[in-house]
Amino acid sequence: MFKSVSMEGMLLFLLFAPVSCSNAQETKATQTLAVCTKGKGCSFSAISIPASKVDQLLGKTNFWTAAATDATLILDKCASKKEEGQTLEEIDRSYGGSGKAIALKKIDLEKYLKERGCFACPNATKKISFRAIGDGQSMSSFFYLNLKAGEAYMPNEAFLEMNNGAHEGMVIDQFIRNNTMETYAVAAGKKYVSKMPLATSPAGRDAVSGQSFKHDFKKTGKTRKHLNTANMETEYTGMDDEGRTISFWMVAYPDVCLPPGKFDAYGFYNLGYVSVEGSTYLVTEITGADFQVKITAVSDGAYQFDPAGYQSY
């Protein structure tokens, strides 16, 4: 089910993802909702509920209540952002639409969010720090796991930490999303982006089900404390795709929920979340015959990255 990876292999993998209203202060007639999907464009609707209600539904403070009078609220699954500069046509084109014949439909924001499980759990972005050991080498780093956006992000600072402060003068930022590794690199003053499909990688293999995991991996009976908390981790062992023993340590995470039918939400090094029997667990350690990857800290986090100016490599 899972393949063990040498330290050298891990490093190579990383380096090569208008409606009127009664309260003009809260709902402006020109504010619009855009429900967008990458590669397919957007559907648009007037926003007919108070801005304070929008903030409540999105779980954000002073977000839409501070939006401009002509702002557009963009939703991509559960990820939300506001756009105050682009036209509706430009927004549609940026998501792969034609940018033509823009028409407003009626979209119920609360219903949309409920149907996608967007407020079943807080699902805050997590900063995950880890240590990896293999082939006589050891390194530490971190990445961000954003379930709402469906992506994992390793910033340049994490690569510097991983390589003790240097990687040949390059600036590297990396994403895992949509079963693809996206690498953004700056070298010799030029910006490049490359994309590598991960269809055969465990990081993008949603076809693996909870039932399969239960069949292939069994509890050993060993437990331990999760970091410096009172929560307990449980060890599971099984066989990887090459018939070698591999073990997982996992801990229940009640403030994280995966969408119905989704088994895993992995980040870098296959650390991330899995859904087993209706509960979400954080995979805190993966150990094989010649490697170990272990989480050393978990906290809520946030990140920003500007992809402007990068050209395909």
PDB file of C-alpha atoms in Angstrom:
ATOM      1  CA  MET A   1       0.000   0.000   0.000  1.00  0.00           C
ATOM      2  CA  PHE A   2       2.730   2.461   0.923  1.00  0.00           C
ATOM      3  CA  LYS A   3       6.283   2.480  -0.370  1.00  0.00           C
ATOM      4  CA  SER A   4       9.199   3.244   1.907  1.00  0.00           C
ATOM      5  CA  VAL A   5      11.525   5.922   0.530  1.00  0.00           C
ATOM      6  CA  SER A   6      15.252   6.446   1.135  1.00  0.00           C
ATOM      7  CA  MET A   7      16.534   9.855   2.279  1.00  0.00           C
ATOM      8  CA  GLU A   8      18.127  10.413  -1.142  1.00  0.00           C
ATOM      9  CA  GLY A   9      14.859   9.550  -2.838  1.00  0.00           C
ATOM     10  CA  MET A  10      12.947  11.905  -0.559  1.00  0.00           C
ATOM     11  CA  LEU A  11      15.253  14.829  -1.400  1.00  0.00           C
ATOM     12  CA  LEU A  12      14.992  14.158  -5.129  1.00  0.00           C
ATOM     13  CA  PHE A  13      11.197  13.964  -4.798  1.00  0.00           C
ATOM     14  CA  LEU A  14      11.101  17.338  -3.057  1.00  0.00           C
ATOM     15  CA  LEU A  15      13.345  19.190  -5.508  1.00  0.00           C
ATOM     16  CA  PHE A  16      11.877  17.812  -8.798  1.00  0.00           C
ATOM     17  CA  ALA A  17       2.784  21.407  -6.555  1.00  0.00           C
ATOM     18  CA  PRO A  18     -27.133  43.400  -7.990  1.00  0.00           C
ATOM     19  CA  VAL A  19     -29.734  43.036  -5.263  1.00  0.00           C
ATOM     20  CA  SER A  20     -31.094  45.854  -3.115  1.00  0.00           C
ATOM     21  CA  CYS A  21     -31.081  45.583   0.666  1.00  0.00           C
ATOM     22  CA  SER A  22     -32.217  47.450   3.698  1.00  0.00           C
ATOM     23  CA  ASN A  23     -28.784  47.847   5.309  1.00  0.00           C
ATOM     24  CA  ALA A  24     -26.336  49.529   2.940  1.00  0.00           C
ATOM     25  CA  GLN A  25     -23.552  49.360   5.502  1.00  0.00           C
ATOM     26  CA  GLU A  26     -23.529  45.579   5.563  1.00  0.00           C
ATOM     27  CA  THR A  27     -24.595  44.500   2.074  1.00  0.00           C
ATOM     28  CA  LYS A  28     -23.670  46.535  -0.983  1.00  0.00           C
ATOM     29  CA  ALA A  29     -25.665  46.117  -4.180  1.00  0.00           C
ATOM     30  CA  THR A  30     -22.555  45.682  -6.314  1.00  0.00           C
ATOM     31  CA  GLN A  31     -20.900  42.989  -4.219  1.00  0.00           C
ATOM     32  CA  THR A  32     -20.823  39.587  -5.899  1.00  0.00           C
ATOM     33  CA  LEU A  33     -20.214  35.937  -5.032  1.00  0.00           C
ATOM     34  CA  ALA A  34     -18.063  33.928  -7.443  1.00  0.00           C
ATOM     35  CA  VAL A  35     -18.055  30.126  -7.078  1.00  0.00           C
ATOM     36  CA  CYS A  36     -14.984  29.026  -9.035  1.00  0.00           C
ATOM     37  CA  THR A  37     -13.247  25.827 -10.068  1.00  0.00           C
ATOM     38  CA  LYS A  38      -9.739  25.776 -11.525  1.00  0.00           C
ATOM     39  CA  GLY A  39      -9.903  25.119 -15.249  1.00  0.00           C
ATOM     40  CA  LYS A  40     -13.691  25.471 -15.418  1.00  0.00           C
ATOM     41  CA  GLY A  41     -14.378  29.114 -14.644  1.00  0.00           C
ATOM     42  CA  CYS A  42     -16.906  30.620 -12.235  1.00  0.00           C
ATOM     43  CA  SER A  43     -20.597  31.005 -11.535  1.00  0.00           C
ATOM     44  CA  PHE A  44     -21.708  34.367 -10.149  1.00  0.00           C
ATOM     45  CA  SER A  45     -24.435  35.528  -7.812  1.00  0.00           C
ATOM     46  CA  ALA A  46     -25.414  38.725  -6.073  1.00  0.00           C
ATOM     47  CA  ILE A  47     -24.763  38.639  -2.313  1.00  0.00           C
ATOM     48  CA  SER A  48     -28.087  39.253  -0.610  1.00  0.00           C
ATOM     49  CA  ILE A  49     -27.213  38.574   3.029  1.00  0.00           C
ATOM     50  CA  PRO A  50     -25.553  40.986   5.497  1.00  0.00           C
ATOM     51  CA  ALA A  51     -21.770  41.162   5.468  1.00  0.00           C
ATOM     52  CA  SER A  52     -21.712  40.189   9.144  1.00  0.00           C
ATOM     53  CA  LYS A  53     -23.533  36.950   8.236  1.00  0.00           C
ATOM     54  CA  VAL A  54     -20.971  36.249   5.497  1.00  0.00           C
ATOM     55  CA  ASP A  55     -18.153  36.634   8.046  1.00  0.00           C
ATOM     56  CA  GLN A  56     -19.984  34.297  10.415  1.00  0.00           C
ATOM     57  CA  LEU A  57     -20.442  31.619   7.749  1.00  0.00           C
ATOM     58  CA  LEU A  58     -16.799  31.850   6.663  1.00  0.00           C
ATOM     59  CA  GLY A  59     -15.495  31.907  10.233  1.00  0.00           C
ATOM     60  CA  LYS A  60     -13.569  35.137   9.579  1.00  0.00           C
ATOM     61  CA  THR A  61     -13.532  38.330  11.626  1.00  0.00           C
ATOM     62  CA  ASN A  62     -13.810  41.721   9.897  1.00  0.00           C
ATOM     63  CA  PHE A  63     -13.366  40.074   6.495  1.00  0.00           C
ATOM     64  CA  TRP A  64     -16.378  40.768   4.332  1.00  0.00           C
ATOM     65  CA  THR A  65     -17.581  43.581   6.594  1.00  0.00           C
ATOM     66  CA  ALA A  66     -14.418  45.427   5.512  1.00  0.00           C
ATOM     67  CA  ALA A  67     -14.791  44.649   1.800  1.00  0.00           C
ATOM     68  CA  ALA A  68     -15.023  47.360  -0.847  1.00  0.00           C
ATOM     69  CA  THR A  69     -18.415  48.263  -2.317  1.00  0.00           C
ATOM     70  CA  ASP A  70     -17.577  46.505  -5.594  1.00  0.00           C
ATOM     71  CA  ALA A  71     -15.699  43.527  -4.079  1.00  0.00           C
ATOM     72  CA  THR A  72     -16.163  39.947  -5.235  1.00  0.00           C
ATOM     73  CA  LEU A  73     -16.155  37.037  -2.780  1.00  0.00           C
ATOM     74  CA  ILE A  74     -14.409  34.082  -4.456  1.00  0.00           C
ATOM     75  CA  LEU A  75     -15.079  30.550  -3.245  1.00  0.00           C
ATOM     76  CA  ASP A  76     -13.062  27.580  -4.493  1.00  0.00           C
ATOM     77  CA  LYS A  77     -14.521  24.637  -2.568  1.00  0.00           C
ATOM     78  CA  CYS A  78     -14.106  25.780   1.061  1.00  0.00           C
ATOM     79  CA  ALA A  79     -11.332  28.291   0.383  1.00  0.00           C
ATOM     80  CA  SER A  80     -12.492  31.918   0.364  1.00  0.00           C
ATOM     81  CA  LYS A  81     -10.852  35.175  -0.640  1.00  0.00           C
ATOM     82  CA  LYS A  82     -11.982  38.650  -1.635  1.00  0.00           C
ATOM     83  CA  GLU A  83     -11.081  40.361  -4.887  1.00  0.00           C
ATOM     84  CA  GLU A  84     -11.264  44.143  -5.067  1.00  0.00           C
ATOM     85  CA  GLY A  85      -9.432  44.887  -8.307  1.00  0.00           C
ATOM     86  CA  GLN A  86     -10.472  42.457 -11.020  1.00  0.00           C
ATOM     87  CA  THR A  87     -13.693  42.490 -13.009  1.00  0.00           C
ATOM     88  CA  LEU A  88     -15.997  39.477 -13.090  1.00  0.00           C
ATOM     89  CA  GLU A  89     -14.784  38.720 -16.616  1.00  0.00           C
ATOM     90  CA  GLU A  90     -11.154  38.761 -15.456  1.00  0.00           C
ATOM     91  CA  ILE A  91     -11.928  36.518 -12.483  1.00  0.00           C
ATOM     92  CA  ASP A  92     -13.717  34.025 -14.733  1.00  0.00           C
ATOM     93  CA  ARG A  93     -10.768  33.906 -17.142  1.00  0.00           C
ATOM     94  CA  SER A  94      -8.281  33.460 -14.279  1.00  0.00           C
ATOM     95  CA  TYR A  95     -10.111  30.222 -13.380  1.00  0.00           C
ATOM     96  CA  GLY A  96     -10.198  28.943 -16.950  1.00  0.00           C
ATOM     97  CA  GLY A  97     -13.539  30.394 -18.067  1.00  0.00           C
ATOM     98  CA  SER A  98     -14.209  32.303 -21.274  1.00  0.00           C
ATOM     99  CA  GLY A  99     -14.816  35.619 -19.523  1.00  0.00           C
ATOM    100  CA  LYS A 100     -17.830  36.176 -21.759  1.00  0.00           C
ATOM    101  CA  ALA A 101     -21.576  36.450 -21.180  1.00  0.00           C
ATOM    102  CA  ILE A 102     -21.239  36.851 -17.416  1.00  0.00           C
ATOM    103  CA  ALA A 103     -24.668  36.386 -15.828  1.00  0.00           C
ATOM    104  CA  LEU A 104     -25.802  36.367 -12.209  1.00  0.00           C
ATOM    105  CA  LYS A 105     -27.469  33.244 -10.882  1.00  0.00           C
ATOM    106  CA  LYS A 106     -28.986  32.668  -7.464  1.00  0.00           C
ATOM    107  CA  ILE A 107     -26.498  30.844  -5.233  1.00  0.00           C
ATOM    108  CA  ASP A 108     -27.323  30.189  -1.577  1.00  0.00           C
ATOM    109  CA  LEU A 109     -24.003  30.771   0.201  1.00  0.00           C
ATOM    110  CA  GLU A 110     -24.950  28.951   3.397  1.00  0.00           C
ATOM    111  CA  LYS A 111     -26.316  25.946   1.486  1.00  0.00           C
ATOM    112  CA  TYR A 112     -23.193  25.804  -0.681  1.00  0.00           C
ATOM    113  CA  LEU A 113     -20.919  25.746   2.380  1.00  0.00           C
ATOM    114  CA  LYS A 114     -23.036  23.146   4.194  1.00  0.00           C
ATOM    115  CA  GLU A 115     -23.160  20.768   1.233  1.00  0.00           C
ATOM    116  CA  ARG A 116     -19.370  20.776   1.065  1.00  0.00           C
ATOM    117  CA  GLY A 117     -18.858  20.344   4.801  1.00  0.00           C
ATOM    118  CA  CYS A 118     -17.037  23.655   5.013  1.00  0.00           C
ATOM    119  CA  PHE A 119     -18.012  24.342   8.609  1.00  0.00           C
ATOM    120  CA  ALA A 120     -18.216  20.841  10.000  1.00  0.00           C
ATOM    121  CA  CYS A 121     -14.848  21.560  11.660  1.00  0.00           C
ATOM    122  CA  PRO A 122     -12.602  24.626  11.977  1.00  0.00           C
ATOM    123  CA  ASN A 123      -9.988  22.963   9.719  1.00  0.00           C
ATOM    124  CA  ALA A 124      -7.469  25.700  10.428  1.00  0.00           C
ATOM    125  CA  THR A 125      -4.257  25.645   8.421  1.00  0.00           C
ATOM    126  CA  LYS A 126      -1.671  23.620  10.327  1.00  0.00           C
ATOM    127  CA  LYS A 127       2.069  24.203  10.497  1.00  0.00           C
ATOM    128  CA  ILE A 128       3.666  20.774  10.774  1.00  0.00           C
ATOM    129  CA  SER A 129       7.309  20.478  11.834  1.00  0.00           C
ATOM    130  CA  PHE A 130       9.092  17.164  11.312  1.00  0.00           C
ATOM    131  CA  ARG A 131      12.354  15.266  11.403  1.00  0.00           C
ATOM    132  CA  ALA A 132      13.421  12.766   8.724  1.00  0.00           C
ATOM    133  CA  ILE A 133      16.156  10.143   9.134  1.00  0.00           C
ATOM    134  CA  GLY A 134      17.490   7.740   6.523  1.00  0.00           C
ATOM    135  CA  ASP A 135      20.657   6.564   4.752  1.00  0.00           C
ATOM    136  CA  GLY A 136      22.757   7.876   7.619  1.00  0.00           C
ATOM    137  CA  GLN A 137      21.368  11.391   7.172  1.00  0.00           C
ATOM    138  CA  SER A 138      19.083  13.478   9.348  1.00  0.00           C
ATOM    139  CA  MET A 139      17.215  16.697   8.607  1.00  0.00           C
ATOM    140  CA  SER A 140      14.462  18.845  10.090  1.00  0.00           C
ATOM    141  CA  SER A 141      11.983  21.159   8.420  1.00  0.00           C
ATOM    142  CA  PHE A 142       8.294  22.124   8.275  1.00  0.00           C
ATOM    143  CA  PHE A 143       5.363  22.648   5.923  1.00  0.00           C
ATOM    144  CA  TYR A 144       1.820  23.993   6.015  1.00  0.00           C
ATOM    145  CA  LEU A 145      -1.224  21.792   5.466  1.00  0.00           C
ATOM    146  CA  ASN A 146      -4.319  23.705   4.348  1.00  0.00           C
ATOM    147  CA  LEU A 147      -7.347  21.416   4.141  1.00  0.00           C
ATOM    148  CA  LYS A 148      -9.718  24.209   3.118  1.00  0.00           C
ATOM    149  CA  ALA A 149      -7.599  24.998   0.075  1.00  0.00           C
ATOM    150  CA  GLY A 150      -6.706  21.334  -0.476  1.00  0.00           C
ATOM    151  CA  GLU A 151      -2.969  21.943  -0.535  1.00  0.00           C
ATOM    152  CA  ALA A 152       0.307  21.531   1.312  1.00  0.00           C
ATOM    153  CA  TYR A 153       2.945  24.256   1.095  1.00  0.00           C
ATOM    154  CA  MET A 154       6.676  24.152   1.869  1.00  0.00           C
ATOM    155  CA  PRO A 155       8.163  27.676   1.787  1.00  0.00           C
ATOM    156  CA  ASN A 156      11.717  28.639   0.951  1.00  0.00           C
ATOM    157  CA  GLU A 157      12.449  29.049   4.666  1.00  0.00           C
ATOM    158  CA  ALA A 158      11.679  25.355   5.142  1.00  0.00           C
ATOM    159  CA  PHE A 159      14.111  24.383   2.392  1.00  0.00           C
ATOM    160  CA  LEU A 160      16.801  26.550   3.987  1.00  0.00           C
ATOM    161  CA  GLU A 161      16.200  24.786   7.303  1.00  0.00           C
ATOM    162  CA  MET A 162      16.314  21.417   5.570  1.00  0.00           C
ATOM    163  CA  ASN A 163      19.636  22.199   3.887  1.00  0.00           C
ATOM    164  CA  ASN A 164      21.262  24.030   6.799  1.00  0.00           C
ATOM    165  CA  GLY A 165      20.798  27.459   5.255  1.00  0.00           C
ATOM    166  CA  ALA A 166      21.735  26.943   1.619  1.00  0.00           C
ATOM    167  CA  HIS A 167      20.559  25.337  -1.612  1.00  0.00           C
ATOM    168  CA  GLU A 168      22.930  26.705  -4.233  1.00  0.00           C
ATOM    169  CA  GLY A 169      21.591  30.264  -4.297  1.00  0.00           C
ATOM    170  CA  MET A 170      18.083  29.236  -5.349  1.00  0.00           C
ATOM    171  CA  VAL A 171      14.765  30.281  -3.838  1.00  0.00           C
ATOM    172  CA  ILE A 172      12.360  27.349  -3.756  1.00  0.00           C
ATOM    173  CA  ASP A 173       8.676  27.238  -2.798  1.00  0.00           C
ATOM    174  CA  GLN A 174       6.693  24.068  -3.300  1.00  0.00           C
ATOM    175  CA  PHE A 175       3.023  23.037  -3.274  1.00  0.00           C
ATOM    176  CA  ILE A 176       1.255  19.681  -3.305  1.00  0.00           C
ATOM    177  CA  ARG A 177      -2.274  20.118  -4.659  1.00  0.00           C
ATOM    178  CA  ASN A 178      -4.601  18.461  -7.151  1.00  0.00           C
ATOM    179  CA  ASN A 179      -2.350  15.366  -7.144  1.00  0.00           C
ATOM    180  CA  THR A 180       0.478  17.526  -8.485  1.00  0.00           C
ATOM    181  CA  MET A 181       3.801  18.739  -7.114  1.00  0.00           C
ATOM    182  CA  GLU A 182       4.296  22.399  -8.097  1.00  0.00           C
ATOM    183  CA  THR A 183       7.807  23.774  -7.673  1.00  0.00           C
ATOM    184  CA  TYR A 184       8.387  27.537  -7.858  1.00  0.00           C
ATOM    185  CA  ALA A 185      12.082  28.389  -8.197  1.00  0.00           C
ATOM    186  CA  VAL A 186      14.030  31.628  -8.534  1.00  0.00           C
ATOM    187  CA  ALA A 187      17.530  31.266  -9.976  1.00  0.00           C
ATOM    188  CA  ALA A 188      19.824  33.857 -11.559  1.00  0.00           C
ATOM    189  CA  GLY A 189      17.053  36.425 -11.255  1.00  0.00           C
ATOM    190  CA  LYS A 190      14.542  34.381 -13.250  1.00  0.00           C
ATOM    191  CA  LYS A 191      11.366  32.737 -12.001  1.00  0.00           C
ATOM    192  CA  TYR A 192      10.379  29.239 -13.070  1.00  0.00           C
ATOM    193  CA  VAL A 193       7.500  26.908 -12.208  1.00  0.00           C
ATOM    194  CA  SER A 194       7.399  23.187 -12.914  1.00  0.00           C
ATOM    195  CA  LYS A 195       4.620  20.691 -12.273  1.00  0.00           C
ATOM    196  CA  MET A 196       4.941  16.955 -11.697  1.00  0.00           C
ATOM    197  CA  PRO A 197       1.895  14.640 -11.508  1.00  0.00           C
ATOM    198  CA  LEU A 198       1.671  12.545  -8.357  1.00  0.00           C
ATOM    199  CA  ALA A 199      -1.004  10.119  -9.565  1.00  0.00           C
ATOM    200  CA  THR A 200       1.057   7.104  -8.533  1.00  0.00           C
ATOM    201  CA  SER A 201       2.358   8.645  -5.308  1.00  0.00           C
ATOM    202  CA  PRO A 202       0.810   7.985  -1.886  1.00  0.00           C
ATOM    203  CA  ALA A 203       0.559  11.766  -1.476  1.00  0.00           C
ATOM    204  CA  GLY A 204      -2.160  11.859  -4.114  1.00  0.00           C
ATOM    205  CA  ARG A 205      -3.756   8.445  -3.909  1.00  0.00           C
ATOM    206  CA  ASP A 206      -7.274   9.134  -2.667  1.00  0.00           C
ATOM    207  CA  ALA A 207      -8.433   5.791  -4.083  1.00  0.00           C
ATOM    208  CA  VAL A 208      -7.003   4.088  -1.006  1.00  0.00           C
ATOM    209  CA  SER A 209      -9.987   3.602   1.281  1.00  0.00           C
ATOM    210  CA  GLY A 210     -10.394   3.326   5.030  1.00  0.00           C
ATOM    211  CA  GLN A 211     -11.493  -0.282   4.577  1.00  0.00           C
ATOM    212  CA  SER A 212      -8.270  -1.064   2.734  1.00  0.00           C
ATOM    213  CA  PHE A 213      -6.232   0.542   5.492  1.00  0.00           C
ATOM    214  CA  LYS A 214      -8.064  -1.521   8.128  1.00  0.00           C
ATOM    215  CA  HIS A 215      -7.329  -4.679   6.159  1.00  0.00           C
ATOM    216  CA  ASP A 216      -3.634  -3.962   5.556  1.00  0.00           C
ATOM    217  CA  PHE A 217      -2.637  -2.348   8.859  1.00  0.00           C
ATOM    218  CA  LYS A 218      -3.288  -3.593  12.381  1.00  0.00           C
ATOM    219  CA  LYS A 219      -2.862  -2.061  15.830  1.00  0.00           C
ATOM    220  CA  THR A 220       0.184  -3.332  17.691  1.00  0.00           C
ATOM    221  CA  GLY A 221      -1.180  -2.433  21.117  1.00  0.00           C
ATOM    222  CA  LYS A 222       1.529   0.187  21.629  1.00  0.00           C
ATOM    223  CA  THR A 223       0.499   3.707  22.625  1.00  0.00           C
ATOM    224  CA  ARG A 224       2.339   6.871  23.631  1.00  0.00           C
ATOM    225  CA  LYS A 225       1.649  10.517  24.406  1.00  0.00           C
ATOM    226  CA  HIS A 226       1.217  12.876  21.466  1.00  0.00           C
ATOM    227  CA  LEU A 227       4.012  15.436  21.810  1.00  0.00           C
ATOM    228  CA  ASN A 228       3.483  17.367  25.065  1.00  0.00           C
ATOM    229  CA  THR A 229      -0.292  16.765  25.241  1.00  0.00           C
ATOM    230  CA  ALA A 230      -2.446  14.257  27.085  1.00  0.00           C
ATOM    231  CA  ASN A 231      -3.670  12.758  23.790  1.00  0.00           C
ATOM    232  CA  MET A 232      -2.480   9.266  22.978  1.00  0.00           C
ATOM    233  CA  GLU A 233      -1.000   8.020  19.719  1.00  0.00           C
ATOM    234  CA  THR A 234      -1.551   4.442  18.516  1.00  0.00           C
ATOM    235  CA  GLU A 235       0.835   2.339  16.426  1.00  0.00           C
ATOM    236  CA  TYR A 236      -0.290   0.409  13.335  1.00  0.00           C
ATOM    237  CA  THR A 237       1.914  -1.942  11.318  1.00  0.00           C
ATOM    238  CA  GLY A 238       1.548  -3.541   7.916  1.00  0.00           C
ATOM    239  CA  MET A 239       3.394  -4.163   4.664  1.00  0.00           C
ATOM    240  CA  ASP A 240       4.403  -1.657   2.021  1.00  0.00           C
ATOM    241  CA  ASP A 241       4.122  -2.271  -1.739  1.00  0.00           C
ATOM    242  CA  GLU A 242       7.431  -4.112  -1.707  1.00  0.00           C
ATOM    243  CA  GLY A 243       6.477  -6.469   1.095  1.00  0.00           C
ATOM    244  CA  ARG A 244       8.511  -4.764   3.804  1.00  0.00           C
ATOM    245  CA  THR A 245       7.163  -3.941   7.255  1.00  0.00           C
ATOM    246  CA  ILE A 246       6.147  -0.343   7.799  1.00  0.00           C
ATOM    247  CA  SER A 247       4.594   1.270  10.861  1.00  0.00           C
ATOM    248  CA  PHE A 248       2.373   4.293  11.388  1.00  0.00           C
ATOM    249  CA  TRP A 249       1.733   6.239  14.572  1.00  0.00           C
ATOM    250  CA  MET A 250      -1.599   8.082  14.553  1.00  0.00           C
ATOM    251  CA  VAL A 251      -3.586  10.314  16.919  1.00  0.00           C
ATOM    252  CA  ALA A 252      -7.236  11.394  16.730  1.00  0.00           C
ATOM    253  CA  TYR A 253      -7.749  15.040  15.701  1.00  0.00           C
ATOM    254  CA  PRO A 254     -11.331  16.159  16.448  1.00  0.00           C
ATOM    255  CA  ASP A 255     -10.875  19.700  15.058  1.00  0.00           C
ATOM    256  CA  VAL A 256     -10.061  18.433  11.550  1.00  0.00           C
ATOM    257  CA  CYS A 257     -12.576  16.851   9.169  1.00  0.00           C
ATOM    258  CA  LEU A 258     -12.044  15.358   5.743  1.00  0.00           C
ATOM    259  CA  PRO A 259     -14.818  15.589   3.114  1.00  0.00           C
ATOM    260  CA  PRO A 260     -17.183  12.596   2.981  1.00  0.00           C
ATOM    261  CA  GLY A 261     -15.621   9.709   1.073  1.00  0.00           C
ATOM    262  CA  LYS A 262     -12.092  11.125   1.233  1.00  0.00           C
ATOM    263  CA  PHE A 263      -9.559   8.858   2.960  1.00  0.00           C
ATOM    264  CA  ASP A 264      -6.408  10.950   3.104  1.00  0.00           C
ATOM    265  CA  ALA A 265      -5.084  14.495   3.038  1.00  0.00           C
ATOM    266  CA  TYR A 266      -1.338  14.091   2.964  1.00  0.00           C
ATOM    267  CA  GLY A 267       1.353  16.743   2.936  1.00  0.00           C
ATOM    268  CA  PHE A 268       5.070  16.283   2.437  1.00  0.00           C
ATOM    269  CA  TYR A 269       6.620  12.932   3.366  1.00  0.00           C
ATOM    270  CA  ASN A 270       3.087  11.477   3.575  1.00  0.00           C
ATOM    271  CA  LEU A 271       2.506  13.222   6.914  1.00  0.00           C
ATOM    272  CA  GLY A 272      -1.065  14.419   7.191  1.00  0.00           C
ATOM    273  CA  TYR A 273      -4.571  13.224   7.967  1.00  0.00           C
ATOM    274  CA  VAL A 274      -6.538  10.034   7.306  1.00  0.00           C
ATOM    275  CA  SER A 275     -10.156   9.136   7.956  1.00  0.00           C
ATOM    276  CA  VAL A 276     -10.755   5.777   9.649  1.00  0.00           C
ATOM    277  CA  GLU A 277     -14.237   4.642  10.717  1.00  0.00           C
ATOM    278  CA  GLY A 278     -15.601   8.179  10.566  1.00  0.00           C
ATOM    279  CA  SER A 279     -12.846   9.761  12.677  1.00  0.00           C
ATOM    280  CA  THR A 280      -9.919  11.857  11.495  1.00  0.00           C
ATOM    281  CA  TYR A 281      -6.397  10.939  12.577  1.00  0.00           C
ATOM    282  CA  LEU A 282      -3.087  12.724  12.184  1.00  0.00           C
ATOM    283  CA  VAL A 283      -0.266  10.492  10.944  1.00  0.00           C
ATOM    284  CA  THR A 284       2.555  11.528  13.292  1.00  0.00           C
ATOM    285  CA  GLU A 285       5.257   9.027  12.300  1.00  0.00           C
ATOM    286  CA  ILE A 286       6.075   6.660   9.465  1.00  0.00           C
ATOM    287  CA  THR A 287       8.904   4.176   9.983  1.00  0.00           C
ATOM    288  CA  GLY A 288      10.313   1.593   7.598  1.00  0.00           C
ATOM    289  CA  ALA A 289      13.396  -0.585   7.523  1.00  0.00           C
ATOM    290  CA  ASP A 290      15.693   2.244   6.419  1.00  0.00           C
ATOM    291  CA  PHE A 291      13.884   5.496   7.212  1.00  0.00           C
ATOM    292  CA  GLN A 292      11.824   7.375   9.764  1.00  0.00           C
ATOM    293  CA  VAL A 293       9.740  10.527   9.357  1.00  0.00           C
ATOM    294  CA  LYS A 294       8.295  11.957  12.551  1.00  0.00           C
ATOM    295  CA  ILE A 295       6.276  15.049  13.465  1.00  0.00           C
ATOM    296  CA  THR A 296       7.954  17.196  16.115  1.00  0.00           C
ATOM    297  CA  ALA A 297       5.353  19.980  16.456  1.00  0.00           C
ATOM    298  CA  VAL A 298       1.856  20.935  15.247  1.00  0.00           C
ATOM    299  CA  SER A 299       0.284  24.383  15.485  1.00  0.00           C
ATOM    300  CA  ASP A 300      -2.185  26.608  13.656  1.00  0.00           C
ATOM    301  CA  GLY A 301      -0.433  28.629  10.971  1.00  0.00           C
ATOM    302  CA  ALA A 302      -0.823  30.883   7.945  1.00  0.00           C
ATOM    303  CA  TYR A 303       1.147  31.579   4.790  1.00  0.00           C
ATOM    304  CA  GLN A 304       1.207  33.751   1.692  1.00  0.00           C
ATOM    305  CA  PHE A 305       2.763  33.160  -1.695  1.00  0.00           C
ATOM    306  CA  ASP A 306       2.605  35.264  -4.856  1.00  0.00           C
ATOM    307  CA  PRO A 307       2.888  33.154  -8.048  1.00  0.00           C
ATOM    308  CA  ALA A 308       3.044  36.232 -10.325  1.00  0.00           C
ATOM    309  CA  GLY A 309       5.893  36.322 -12.802  1.00  0.00           C
ATOM    310  CA  TYR A 310       6.741  32.606 -12.814  1.00  0.00           C
ATOM    311  CA  GLN A 311       7.113  30.949 -16.205  1.00  0.00           C
ATOM    312  CA  SER A 312       6.741  27.257 -16.986  1.00  0.00           C
ATOM    313  CA  TYR A 313      10.025  25.401 -17.000  1.00  0.00           C
TER     314      TYR A 313
END
